Amino acid sequence: MLYAQEREEPKHRPRIDWKLISNLPVHAHDDAIEKLDWYAMRWKIETFHKILKSGCKAEEARLRTAERLVKPIAVFCILAWGMFCMTMINRSQPHAKPDLAITTSKRSSSIIFFPDKDPTTSHAGTVSSYLVKIARLDGYLARASDPPPGNAVMWRGLTRLTDTKLGATIRAELIGKVHRTLTIKTPLTLQGRSLS
């Protein structure tokens, strides 16, 4: 049995207090640390699979054969891993450059919805500032006392941002087609004279 407890209490979560039962031999301190590291990784793996199931809804794919499931699950894994990385980067490196976790087009779109109130602050332009804007699309309040947004909020915010961008693209395409059609079909006239 392994017993692990954090010495100091972290700001945004309770102190870790684990009692782990293992059938693996632990003869030295380094062996215990290794087993604890393995257990800590388990949570990341479970979180990734939760995003895969809940966010990507991989289990809802109604494809009946394993062959048909392979391609969508491969895409879902890439999306789930990206979402997981975004959330973890926001927690571990909030002041990093935004290129680390988010594309330029997503940054531009998030600014449209939530412009920086004061672009001179140290928080503006960081990966955290952009990811918080995306989380706010799902209702994240971004109060000073709030913990960083989690995977579910990030997933739903990113889904809303993607849907909005898709709608804007379709609208621009339709307006462009209507404008081109009107230009071709409607001859221009100036004081009764045809210009075409």
XYZ file of C-alpha atoms in Angstrom:
196
model
C 0.000 0.000 0.000
C 1.227 3.493 -0.916
C 0.242 6.590 1.003
C 0.805 10.029 -0.560
C -0.172 13.424 0.769
C 0.708 16.904 -0.497
C 2.591 18.965 2.054
C 1.055 22.330 1.141
C -2.550 23.000 0.155
C -2.887 24.308 -3.444
C -4.952 27.448 -4.134
C -7.699 26.066 -6.372
C -8.191 22.490 -5.197
C -8.015 20.323 -2.105
C -4.727 18.745 -1.070
C -3.991 15.326 -2.607
C -4.407 12.520 -0.067
C -4.057 9.139 -1.775
C -4.023 5.610 -0.393
C -3.140 3.292 -3.256
C -3.139 -0.478 -3.203
C -0.756 -2.048 -5.692
C 0.394 -5.552 -6.515
C 3.645 -4.114 -7.908
C 6.715 -4.308 -5.675
C 7.831 -1.128 -3.914
C 11.275 -1.520 -2.338
C 12.540 2.054 -2.311
C 11.389 5.672 -2.351
C 12.015 5.884 -6.118
C 9.723 2.873 -6.685
C 6.945 4.608 -4.753
C 7.395 7.840 -6.750
C 7.241 5.866 -10.003
C 3.934 4.201 -8.999
C 2.469 7.550 -7.929
C 3.463 9.093 -11.275
C 1.705 6.234 -13.065
C -1.419 6.817 -11.004
C -1.324 10.560 -11.696
C -1.218 9.808 -15.446
C -4.354 7.713 -15.049
C -6.396 10.874 -14.441
C -5.164 12.439 -17.663
C -6.075 9.298 -19.587
C -9.540 9.243 -18.017
C -10.032 12.933 -18.811
C -9.038 12.352 -22.444
C -11.568 9.501 -22.724
C -14.265 11.622 -21.079
C -13.729 14.315 -23.723
C -13.793 11.623 -26.411
C -17.098 10.212 -25.111
C -18.917 13.336 -23.883
C -17.482 16.081 -26.070
C -16.976 14.224 -29.344
C -19.849 11.817 -28.626
C -17.813 8.967 -30.100
C -20.163 6.360 -28.624
C -23.115 7.864 -30.485
C -21.636 7.087 -33.902
C -24.178 4.714 -35.423
C -21.678 2.923 -37.605
C -22.118 -0.825 -37.346
C -18.711 -2.230 -38.192
C -15.269 -1.688 -36.744
C -13.983 -0.697 -40.194
C -16.443 2.184 -40.393
C -15.678 3.349 -36.864
C -11.913 3.636 -37.343
C -11.853 6.903 -39.328
C -14.299 8.941 -37.232
C -12.705 7.738 -33.997
C -9.266 8.735 -35.322
C -10.583 12.253 -36.015
C -12.346 12.351 -32.628
C -9.069 11.377 -30.913
C -7.262 14.283 -32.573
C -10.029 16.704 -31.542
C -10.191 15.343 -27.981
C -6.416 15.538 -27.576
C -6.405 19.135 -28.854
C -9.153 20.099 -26.415
C -7.359 18.383 -23.531
C -4.100 20.164 -24.420
C -5.845 23.558 -24.584
C -7.265 23.104 -21.108
C -3.985 21.857 -19.624
C -1.939 24.650 -21.243
C -4.392 27.202 -19.853
C -3.810 25.782 -16.368
C -0.058 25.217 -16.521
C 1.112 28.156 -18.695
C -1.623 30.837 -18.630
C 0.756 33.640 -19.659
C 2.165 31.791 -22.685
C 1.759 33.065 -26.234
C -1.642 32.143 -27.711
C -0.072 30.361 -30.718
C 0.706 27.516 -28.334
C -2.943 26.441 -28.103
C -5.186 28.362 -30.486
C -5.231 29.325 -34.158
C -5.176 32.902 -35.427
C -8.705 32.636 -36.850
C -10.117 31.437 -33.520
C -8.334 34.281 -31.731
C -9.801 36.810 -34.174
C -13.288 35.352 -33.765
C -13.097 35.372 -29.967
C -12.107 39.066 -29.979
C -15.283 39.918 -31.924
C -17.428 38.459 -29.127
C -15.340 39.647 -26.186
C -12.980 42.536 -27.009
C -10.245 43.278 -24.467
C -11.428 45.956 -22.045
C -7.874 47.049 -21.392
C -5.375 45.667 -23.934
C -2.462 47.059 -21.904
C -2.907 44.622 -18.994
C -0.430 41.768 -18.589
C -3.261 39.249 -19.083
C -4.345 40.576 -22.508
C -2.967 38.662 -25.467
C -2.045 35.550 -23.470
C -3.239 32.026 -24.178
C -5.413 32.258 -21.068
C -7.156 35.461 -22.192
C -8.216 33.894 -25.499
C -9.265 30.566 -23.996
C -11.335 32.357 -21.350
C -13.113 34.273 -24.144
C -13.975 30.964 -25.805
C -15.184 29.533 -22.475
C -17.385 32.610 -21.991
C -19.325 31.575 -25.104
C -20.657 28.724 -22.936
C -21.443 30.960 -19.979
C -18.166 30.846 -18.056
C -18.245 33.989 -15.903
C -14.480 34.605 -15.665
C -14.620 36.145 -12.203
C -11.326 36.633 -10.385
C -12.211 33.884 -7.890
C -13.264 31.346 -10.558
C -10.950 28.429 -11.333
C -9.731 28.123 -14.928
C -12.386 26.771 -17.324
C -12.608 22.996 -17.542
C -12.784 20.663 -20.509
C -16.591 20.599 -20.797
C -16.920 24.401 -20.815
C -14.052 24.713 -23.286
C -15.594 22.069 -25.547
C -19.017 23.738 -25.616
C -17.502 27.220 -26.076
C -15.324 26.016 -28.937
C -18.333 24.283 -30.508
C -20.298 27.555 -30.382
C -17.372 29.479 -31.850
C -16.996 26.941 -34.670
C -20.745 26.996 -35.402
C -20.726 30.804 -35.486
C -17.721 30.878 -37.822
C -19.405 28.320 -40.097
C -22.591 30.408 -40.160
C -20.630 33.555 -41.011
C -18.795 31.723 -43.805
C -22.043 30.395 -45.284
C -23.645 33.842 -45.019
C -20.696 35.487 -46.766
C -20.806 32.847 -49.500
C -24.553 33.338 -50.036
C -24.276 37.130 -50.068
C -21.411 36.865 -52.559
C -23.513 34.647 -54.861
C -26.526 36.963 -54.632
C -24.342 40.005 -55.345
C -22.702 38.319 -58.351
C -26.110 37.231 -59.686
C -27.574 40.731 -59.337
C -24.549 42.269 -61.022
C -24.797 39.929 -64.010
C -28.590 40.019 -64.469
C -29.242 43.704 -63.789
C -27.860 46.028 -66.475
C -26.587 49.298 -65.098
C -28.198 52.462 -66.441
C -27.336 56.103 -66.043
C -30.012 58.674 -66.946
C -31.835 56.238 -69.182
C -28.714 55.013 -71.005
C -27.517 51.447 -70.770
C -23.968 51.024 -69.478
C -23.594 47.398 -70.468
